[in-house]
PDB file of C-alpha atoms in Angstrom:
ATOM      1  CA  MET A  10       0.000   0.000   0.000  1.00 79.00           C
ATOM      2  CA  SER A  11       1.474   3.338  -1.030  1.00 82.00           C
ATOM      3  CA  PHE A  12       1.934   6.323   1.267  1.00 84.00           C
ATOM      4  CA  GLU A  13      -0.795   8.207  -0.610  1.00 88.00           C
ATOM      5  CA  GLU A  14      -3.270   5.345  -0.242  1.00 87.00           C
ATOM      6  CA  LYS A  15      -2.572   5.105   3.500  1.00 89.00           C
ATOM      7  CA  GLY A  16      -3.164   8.846   3.756  1.00 90.00           C
ATOM      8  CA  THR A  17      -6.452   8.437   1.925  1.00 92.00           C
ATOM      9  CA  TRP A  18      -7.578   5.801   4.429  1.00 94.00           C
ATOM     10  CA  VAL A  19      -6.597   8.074   7.317  1.00 95.00           C
ATOM     11  CA  SER A  20      -8.519  11.018   5.852  1.00 95.00           C
ATOM     12  CA  ALA A  21     -11.635   8.928   5.261  1.00 96.00           C
ATOM     13  CA  ALA A  22     -11.579   7.478   8.774  1.00 96.00           C
ATOM     14  CA  VAL A  23     -11.012  10.857  10.409  1.00 97.00           C
ATOM     15  CA  VAL A  24     -13.837  12.543   8.503  1.00 97.00           C
ATOM     16  CA  ALA A  25     -16.297   9.727   9.240  1.00 97.00           C
ATOM     17  CA  VAL A  26     -15.449   9.441  12.932  1.00 97.00           C
ATOM     18  CA  ILE A  27     -15.365  13.179  13.647  1.00 97.00           C
ATOM     19  CA  TYR A  28     -18.654  13.779  11.842  1.00 97.00           C
ATOM     20  CA  ALA A  29     -20.263  10.919  13.803  1.00 97.00           C
ATOM     21  CA  VAL A  30     -18.988  12.509  17.024  1.00 97.00           C
ATOM     22  CA  TYR A  31     -20.434  15.878  15.956  1.00 97.00           C
ATOM     23  CA  LEU A  32     -23.828  14.327  15.224  1.00 95.00           C
ATOM     24  CA  SER A  33     -23.887  12.449  18.517  1.00 95.00           C
ATOM     25  CA  ILE A  34     -23.065  15.620  20.461  1.00 94.00           C
ATOM     26  CA  ILE A  35     -25.725  17.681  18.680  1.00 94.00           C
ATOM     27  CA  LEU A  36     -28.393  15.005  18.910  1.00 92.00           C
ATOM     28  CA  GLY A  37     -27.499  14.441  22.577  1.00 91.00           C
ATOM     29  CA  ARG A  38     -28.068  18.109  23.311  1.00 89.00           C
ATOM     30  CA  ALA A  39     -31.458  17.989  21.618  1.00 87.00           C
ATOM     31  CA  GLU A  40     -33.119  15.644  24.087  1.00 86.00           C
ATOM     32  CA  ASN A  41     -35.668  18.192  25.287  1.00 84.00           C
ATOM     33  CA  LEU A  42     -35.158  20.913  22.672  1.00 87.00           C
ATOM     34  CA  PRO A  43     -36.010  21.369  19.038  1.00 88.00           C
ATOM     35  CA  LEU A  44     -32.871  20.913  16.913  1.00 88.00           C
ATOM     36  CA  THR A  45     -32.971  24.527  15.787  1.00 88.00           C
ATOM     37  CA  GLU A  46     -32.442  25.677  19.379  1.00 90.00           C
ATOM     38  CA  VAL A  47     -29.355  23.534  19.997  1.00 91.00           C
ATOM     39  CA  ALA A  48     -26.040  25.397  20.237  1.00 91.00           C
ATOM     40  CA  TYR A  49     -24.154  23.952  17.279  1.00 93.00           C
ATOM     41  CA  ALA A  50     -21.732  26.587  15.958  1.00 95.00           C
ATOM     42  CA  SER A  51     -18.864  26.141  18.419  1.00 95.00           C
ATOM     43  CA  THR A  52     -19.182  22.346  18.293  1.00 95.00           C
ATOM     44  CA  MET A  53     -19.129  22.432  14.507  1.00 96.00           C
ATOM     45  CA  LEU A  54     -16.034  24.637  14.439  1.00 97.00           C
ATOM     46  CA  TRP A  55     -14.261  22.505  17.037  1.00 97.00           C
ATOM     47  CA  THR A  56     -14.993  19.246  15.224  1.00 97.00           C
ATOM     48  CA  ILE A  57     -13.837  20.704  11.907  1.00 96.00           C
ATOM     49  CA  GLY A  58     -10.628  21.892  13.573  1.00 97.00           C
ATOM     50  CA  ILE A  59     -10.100  18.535  15.278  1.00 97.00           C
ATOM     51  CA  ALA A  60     -10.646  16.754  11.964  1.00 96.00           C
ATOM     52  CA  ILE A  61      -8.004  18.892  10.270  1.00 96.00           C
ATOM     53  CA  VAL A  62      -5.471  18.412  13.067  1.00 97.00           C
ATOM     54  CA  SER A  63      -6.200  14.675  13.311  1.00 96.00           C
ATOM     55  CA  SER A  64      -5.776  14.200   9.577  1.00 95.00           C
ATOM     56  CA  ILE A  65      -2.451  16.041   9.623  1.00 95.00           C
ATOM     57  CA  ALA A  66      -1.312  14.024  12.653  1.00 96.00           C
ATOM     58  CA  GLY A  67      -2.306  10.791  10.913  1.00 94.00           C
ATOM     59  CA  HIS A  68      -0.316  11.700   7.815  1.00 91.00           C
ATOM     60  CA  ILE A  69       2.688  12.610   9.979  1.00 92.00           C
ATOM     61  CA  ALA A  70       2.414   9.274  11.810  1.00 92.00           C
ATOM     62  CA  ILE A  71       2.382   7.415   8.499  1.00 90.00           C
ATOM     63  CA  ALA A  72       5.418   9.386   7.337  1.00 89.00           C
ATOM     64  CA  ILE A  73       7.281   8.623  10.581  1.00 90.00           C
ATOM     65  CA  ALA A  74       6.439   4.917  10.303  1.00 88.00           C
ATOM     66  CA  ASN A  75       7.812   4.747   6.734  1.00 81.00           C
ATOM     67  CA  PRO A  76      10.035   7.753   6.090  1.00 80.00           C
ATOM     68  CA  SER A  77      11.385   6.330   2.848  1.00 78.00           C
ATOM     69  CA  GLU A  78       7.896   6.387   1.275  1.00 76.00           C
ATOM     70  CA  ALA A  79       6.828   9.810   2.572  1.00 73.00           C
ATOM     71  CA  ASP A  80       7.918  11.883  -0.410  1.00 75.00           C
ATOM     72  CA  LYS A  81       7.422   9.280  -3.097  1.00 77.00           C
ATOM     73  CA  SER A  82       4.519   9.996  -5.371  1.00 77.00           C
ATOM     74  CA  ASP A  83       4.203   8.727  -8.907  1.00 81.00           C
ATOM     75  CA  VAL A  84       1.978   9.433 -11.878  1.00 86.00           C
ATOM     76  CA  ARG A  85      -0.573   6.872 -10.717  1.00 85.00           C
ATOM     77  CA  ASP A  86      -0.896   8.598  -7.320  1.00 85.00           C
ATOM     78  CA  ARG A  87      -1.384  11.983  -8.973  1.00 89.00           C
ATOM     79  CA  ASP A  88      -3.954  10.593 -11.431  1.00 90.00           C
ATOM     80  CA  ILE A  89      -5.902   8.898  -8.660  1.00 90.00           C
ATOM     81  CA  ASP A  90      -5.822  12.030  -6.504  1.00 90.00           C
ATOM     82  CA  ARG A  91      -7.009  14.170  -9.415  1.00 93.00           C
ATOM     83  CA  PHE A  92      -9.783  11.716 -10.316  1.00 93.00           C
ATOM     84  CA  GLY A  93     -11.037  11.399  -6.716  1.00 94.00           C
ATOM     85  CA  SER A  94     -10.915  15.155  -6.197  1.00 94.00           C
ATOM     86  CA  TYR A  95     -12.807  15.698  -9.451  1.00 95.00           C
ATOM     87  CA  ILE A  96     -15.608  13.336  -8.422  1.00 95.00           C
ATOM     88  CA  GLY A  97     -15.668  14.829  -4.908  1.00 96.00           C
ATOM     89  CA  GLY A  98     -15.960  18.302  -6.421  1.00 96.00           C
ATOM     90  CA  ILE A  99     -18.963  17.264  -8.478  1.00 97.00           C
ATOM     91  CA  VAL A 100     -20.619  15.752  -5.399  1.00 97.00           C
ATOM     92  CA  LEU A 101     -19.913  18.941  -3.436  1.00 97.00           C
ATOM     93  CA  ALA A 102     -21.380  21.151  -6.164  1.00 97.00           C
ATOM     94  CA  VAL A 103     -24.559  19.081  -6.293  1.00 97.00           C
ATOM     95  CA  GLY A 104     -24.688  18.793  -2.488  1.00 96.00           C
ATOM     96  CA  MET A 105     -24.490  22.558  -2.062  1.00 96.00           C
ATOM     97  CA  LEU A 106     -27.832  22.846  -3.826  1.00 97.00           C
ATOM     98  CA  VAL A 107     -29.499  21.739  -0.591  1.00 96.00           C
ATOM     99  CA  PRO A 108     -28.172  24.552   1.645  1.00 96.00           C
ATOM    100  CA  PHE A 109     -28.701  26.976  -1.224  1.00 97.00           C
ATOM    101  CA  GLY A 110     -32.353  25.924  -1.376  1.00 97.00           C
ATOM    102  CA  LEU A 111     -32.645  26.189   2.399  1.00 96.00           C
ATOM    103  CA  ALA A 112     -31.190  29.704   2.322  1.00 96.00           C
ATOM    104  CA  MET A 113     -33.514  30.731  -0.497  1.00 96.00           C
ATOM    105  CA  GLY A 114     -36.422  29.330   1.529  1.00 96.00           C
ATOM    106  CA  GLU A 115     -35.259  31.390   4.518  1.00 94.00           C
ATOM    107  CA  GLN A 116     -34.874  28.368   6.764  1.00 94.00           C
ATOM    108  CA  ASP A 117     -33.175  28.469  10.148  1.00 93.00           C
ATOM    109  CA  HIS A 118     -29.375  28.898  10.157  1.00 94.00           C
ATOM    110  CA  PHE A 119     -29.051  25.559  11.949  1.00 95.00           C
ATOM    111  CA  TRP A 120     -30.350  23.680   8.903  1.00 95.00           C
ATOM    112  CA  ILE A 121     -28.309  25.694   6.415  1.00 96.00           C
ATOM    113  CA  ALA A 122     -25.046  25.270   8.332  1.00 96.00           C
ATOM    114  CA  ASN A 123     -25.603  21.582   8.953  1.00 96.00           C
ATOM    115  CA  ALA A 124     -26.561  20.942   5.347  1.00 97.00           C
ATOM    116  CA  MET A 125     -23.316  22.622   4.287  1.00 97.00           C
ATOM    117  CA  TYR A 126     -21.298  20.570   6.772  1.00 97.00           C
ATOM    118  CA  ALA A 127     -23.009  17.367   5.608  1.00 97.00           C
ATOM    119  CA  ALA A 128     -22.319  18.235   1.960  1.00 97.00           C
ATOM    120  CA  PHE A 129     -18.622  18.778   2.718  1.00 97.00           C
ATOM    121  CA  VAL A 130     -18.412  15.530   4.685  1.00 97.00           C
ATOM    122  CA  PHE A 131     -20.261  13.528   2.036  1.00 97.00           C
ATOM    123  CA  SER A 132     -18.148  14.929  -0.795  1.00 97.00           C
ATOM    124  CA  SER A 133     -14.976  14.164   1.156  1.00 97.00           C
ATOM    125  CA  LEU A 134     -16.085  10.603   1.848  1.00 97.00           C
ATOM    126  CA  VAL A 135     -17.052  10.059  -1.782  1.00 97.00           C
ATOM    127  CA  SER A 136     -13.718  11.492  -2.923  1.00 96.00           C
ATOM    128  CA  GLN A 137     -11.776   9.236  -0.542  1.00 96.00           C
ATOM    129  CA  ALA A 138     -13.870   6.196  -1.521  1.00 95.00           C
ATOM    130  CA  VAL A 139     -13.261   6.839  -5.225  1.00 95.00           C
ATOM    131  CA  LYS A 140      -9.529   7.113  -4.550  1.00 94.00           C
ATOM    132  CA  ILE A 141      -9.465   3.880  -2.536  1.00 94.00           C
ATOM    133  CA  ILE A 142     -11.401   2.037  -5.241  1.00 92.00           C
ATOM    134  CA  ALA A 143      -9.055   3.449  -7.884  1.00 92.00           C
ATOM    135  CA  TYR A 144      -6.046   2.228  -5.890  1.00 90.00           C
ATOM    136  CA  ARG A 145      -7.582  -1.236  -5.743  1.00 88.00           C
ATOM    137  CA  ARG A 146      -9.006  -1.509  -9.268  1.00 86.00           C
ATOM    138  CA  GLY A 147      -7.305   1.208 -11.283  1.00 77.00           C
ATOM    139  CA  ILE A 148      -8.813   4.065 -13.250  1.00 72.00           C
ATOM    140  CA  GLU A 149     -10.830   3.320 -16.374  1.00 67.00           C
ATOM    141  CA  ARG A 150      -9.812   5.563 -19.222  1.00 57.00           C
TER     142      ARG A 150
END
């Protein structure tokens, strides 16, 4: 498994776990409240920050474990990264239609912000999944 593929696995795991933690915190706070009244902004910012730091730490750990592979990237890695990012970008563009519609419908900020966060998470997971599949099966041209 290449360094880039290991990094892709780390990124996918971090995004999935941190988003699940965010959802559990928000839903836990909403026991006796409507969701729109739950304080979400600071939790959202903290979980996004933790996800970024955790992903960086995971990549550093992989580089420390195999320093000889850390700066090796070939054409296949770049093609897979470009392909996964392209698909993730399409998913993000389509996913952003939901918060756009919510904003146009003048819905509560809670729903708009969480729809945006979900779109980013989903596009990231799709991008990482496409990359992992491409590492395993190759890219069809």
